[in-house]
């Protein structure tokens, strides 16, 4: 299997864009490493996780259940 590097933003990264590939790659047996520009663990955009403040747009803009679950597994 391969070694894969995912380079997300350190702060306010999209939980779906980072979590879903991480889960899919690890499930396929690949070794996955995360590396942010400053070396800290990535922090998801809280608005994308909770939908707080998005009002009417929350169901559309918030990370869906698959994205939120993937972020939690990460």
PDB file of C-alpha atoms in Angstrom:
ATOM      1  CA  UNK A   1       0.000   0.000   0.000  1.00  0.00           C
ATOM      2  CA  UNK A   2       0.965   3.634  -0.392  1.00  0.00           C
ATOM      3  CA  UNK A   3       1.920   6.394   1.983  1.00  0.00           C
ATOM      4  CA  UNK A   4      -0.276   9.445   1.474  1.00  0.00           C
ATOM      5  CA  UNK A   5       0.201  12.968   2.784  1.00  0.00           C
ATOM      6  CA  UNK A   6      -2.803  15.244   3.266  1.00  0.00           C
ATOM      7  CA  UNK A   7      -1.909  18.910   3.838  1.00  0.00           C
ATOM      8  CA  UNK A   8      -4.922  20.744   5.291  1.00  0.00           C
ATOM      9  CA  UNK A   9      -5.024  24.270   6.652  1.00  0.00           C
ATOM     10  CA  UNK A  10      -4.132  24.420  10.335  1.00  0.00           C
ATOM     11  CA  UNK A  11      -7.267  26.410  11.203  1.00  0.00           C
ATOM     12  CA  UNK A  12     -10.761  26.380   9.712  1.00  0.00           C
ATOM     13  CA  UNK A  13     -10.195  23.524   7.296  1.00  0.00           C
ATOM     14  CA  UNK A  14     -13.214  21.920   5.657  1.00  0.00           C
ATOM     15  CA  UNK A  15     -14.013  18.760   7.651  1.00  0.00           C
ATOM     16  CA  UNK A  16     -15.395  16.983   4.587  1.00  0.00           C
ATOM     17  CA  UNK A  17     -12.429  17.772   2.340  1.00  0.00           C
ATOM     18  CA  UNK A  18     -10.009  16.383   4.926  1.00  0.00           C
ATOM     19  CA  UNK A  19     -12.036  13.714   6.733  1.00  0.00           C
ATOM     20  CA  UNK A  20     -13.620  11.827   3.839  1.00  0.00           C
ATOM     21  CA  UNK A  21     -10.348  11.223   1.924  1.00  0.00           C
ATOM     22  CA  UNK A  22      -8.615  10.265   5.189  1.00  0.00           C
ATOM     23  CA  UNK A  23     -11.262   7.650   6.014  1.00  0.00           C
ATOM     24  CA  UNK A  24     -11.397   6.301   2.452  1.00  0.00           C
ATOM     25  CA  UNK A  25      -7.631   6.012   2.152  1.00  0.00           C
ATOM     26  CA  UNK A  26      -7.135   4.360   5.540  1.00  0.00           C
ATOM     27  CA  UNK A  27     -10.010   1.953   4.831  1.00  0.00           C
ATOM     28  CA  UNK A  28      -8.202   0.963   1.633  1.00  0.00           C
ATOM     29  CA  UNK A  29      -5.135   0.132   3.699  1.00  0.00           C
ATOM     30  CA  UNK A  30      -2.996   3.158   2.929  1.00  0.00           C
ATOM     31  CA  UNK A  31      -0.857   4.902   5.538  1.00  0.00           C
ATOM     32  CA  UNK A  32      -2.103   8.475   5.815  1.00  0.00           C
ATOM     33  CA  UNK A  33      -0.302  11.370   7.461  1.00  0.00           C
ATOM     34  CA  UNK A  34      -1.606  14.875   8.041  1.00  0.00           C
ATOM     35  CA  UNK A  35       0.749  17.844   7.954  1.00  0.00           C
ATOM     36  CA  UNK A  36      -0.391  21.404   8.475  1.00  0.00           C
ATOM     37  CA  UNK A  37       1.851  24.327   7.560  1.00  0.00           C
ATOM     38  CA  UNK A  38       2.667  25.006  11.217  1.00  0.00           C
ATOM     39  CA  UNK A  39       2.847  21.383  12.389  1.00  0.00           C
ATOM     40  CA  UNK A  40      -0.219  21.535  14.649  1.00  0.00           C
ATOM     41  CA  UNK A  41      -3.181  19.172  14.286  1.00  0.00           C
ATOM     42  CA  UNK A  42      -5.780  20.605  11.892  1.00  0.00           C
ATOM     43  CA  UNK A  43      -8.827  22.366  13.320  1.00  0.00           C
ATOM     44  CA  UNK A  44     -12.093  22.108  11.432  1.00  0.00           C
ATOM     45  CA  UNK A  45     -14.183  25.140  10.663  1.00  0.00           C
ATOM     46  CA  UNK A  46     -16.705  25.060  13.540  1.00  0.00           C
ATOM     47  CA  UNK A  47     -19.419  26.595  11.373  1.00  0.00           C
ATOM     48  CA  UNK A  48     -19.038  23.762   8.872  1.00  0.00           C
ATOM     49  CA  UNK A  49     -19.382  21.210  11.689  1.00  0.00           C
ATOM     50  CA  UNK A  50     -22.281  22.784  13.561  1.00  0.00           C
ATOM     51  CA  UNK A  51     -24.095  24.931  11.009  1.00  0.00           C
ATOM     52  CA  UNK A  52     -24.314  27.600  13.713  1.00  0.00           C
ATOM     53  CA  UNK A  53     -24.879  31.048  12.266  1.00  0.00           C
ATOM     54  CA  UNK A  54     -25.827  29.766   8.825  1.00  0.00           C
ATOM     55  CA  UNK A  55     -29.553  30.051   9.553  1.00  0.00           C
ATOM     56  CA  UNK A  56     -31.603  29.020   6.542  1.00  0.00           C
ATOM     57  CA  UNK A  57     -28.460  27.985   4.653  1.00  0.00           C
ATOM     58  CA  UNK A  58     -27.295  25.482   7.296  1.00  0.00           C
ATOM     59  CA  UNK A  59     -28.722  22.360   5.597  1.00  0.00           C
ATOM     60  CA  UNK A  60     -26.950  23.316   2.368  1.00  0.00           C
ATOM     61  CA  UNK A  61     -23.620  24.707   3.610  1.00  0.00           C
ATOM     62  CA  UNK A  62     -22.973  22.627   6.726  1.00  0.00           C
ATOM     63  CA  UNK A  63     -20.902  19.461   6.340  1.00  0.00           C
ATOM     64  CA  UNK A  64     -23.241  16.527   5.813  1.00  0.00           C
ATOM     65  CA  UNK A  65     -23.415  13.550   8.181  1.00  0.00           C
ATOM     66  CA  UNK A  66     -20.759  11.648   6.224  1.00  0.00           C
ATOM     67  CA  UNK A  67     -18.342  14.579   6.439  1.00  0.00           C
ATOM     68  CA  UNK A  68     -18.953  15.139  10.150  1.00  0.00           C
ATOM     69  CA  UNK A  69     -18.556  11.421  10.883  1.00  0.00           C
ATOM     70  CA  UNK A  70     -15.333  11.279   8.871  1.00  0.00           C
ATOM     71  CA  UNK A  71     -13.940  14.254  10.792  1.00  0.00           C
ATOM     72  CA  UNK A  72     -14.736  12.556  14.102  1.00  0.00           C
ATOM     73  CA  UNK A  73     -12.964   9.392  12.935  1.00  0.00           C
ATOM     74  CA  UNK A  74      -9.921  11.403  11.942  1.00  0.00           C
TER      75      UNK A  74
END
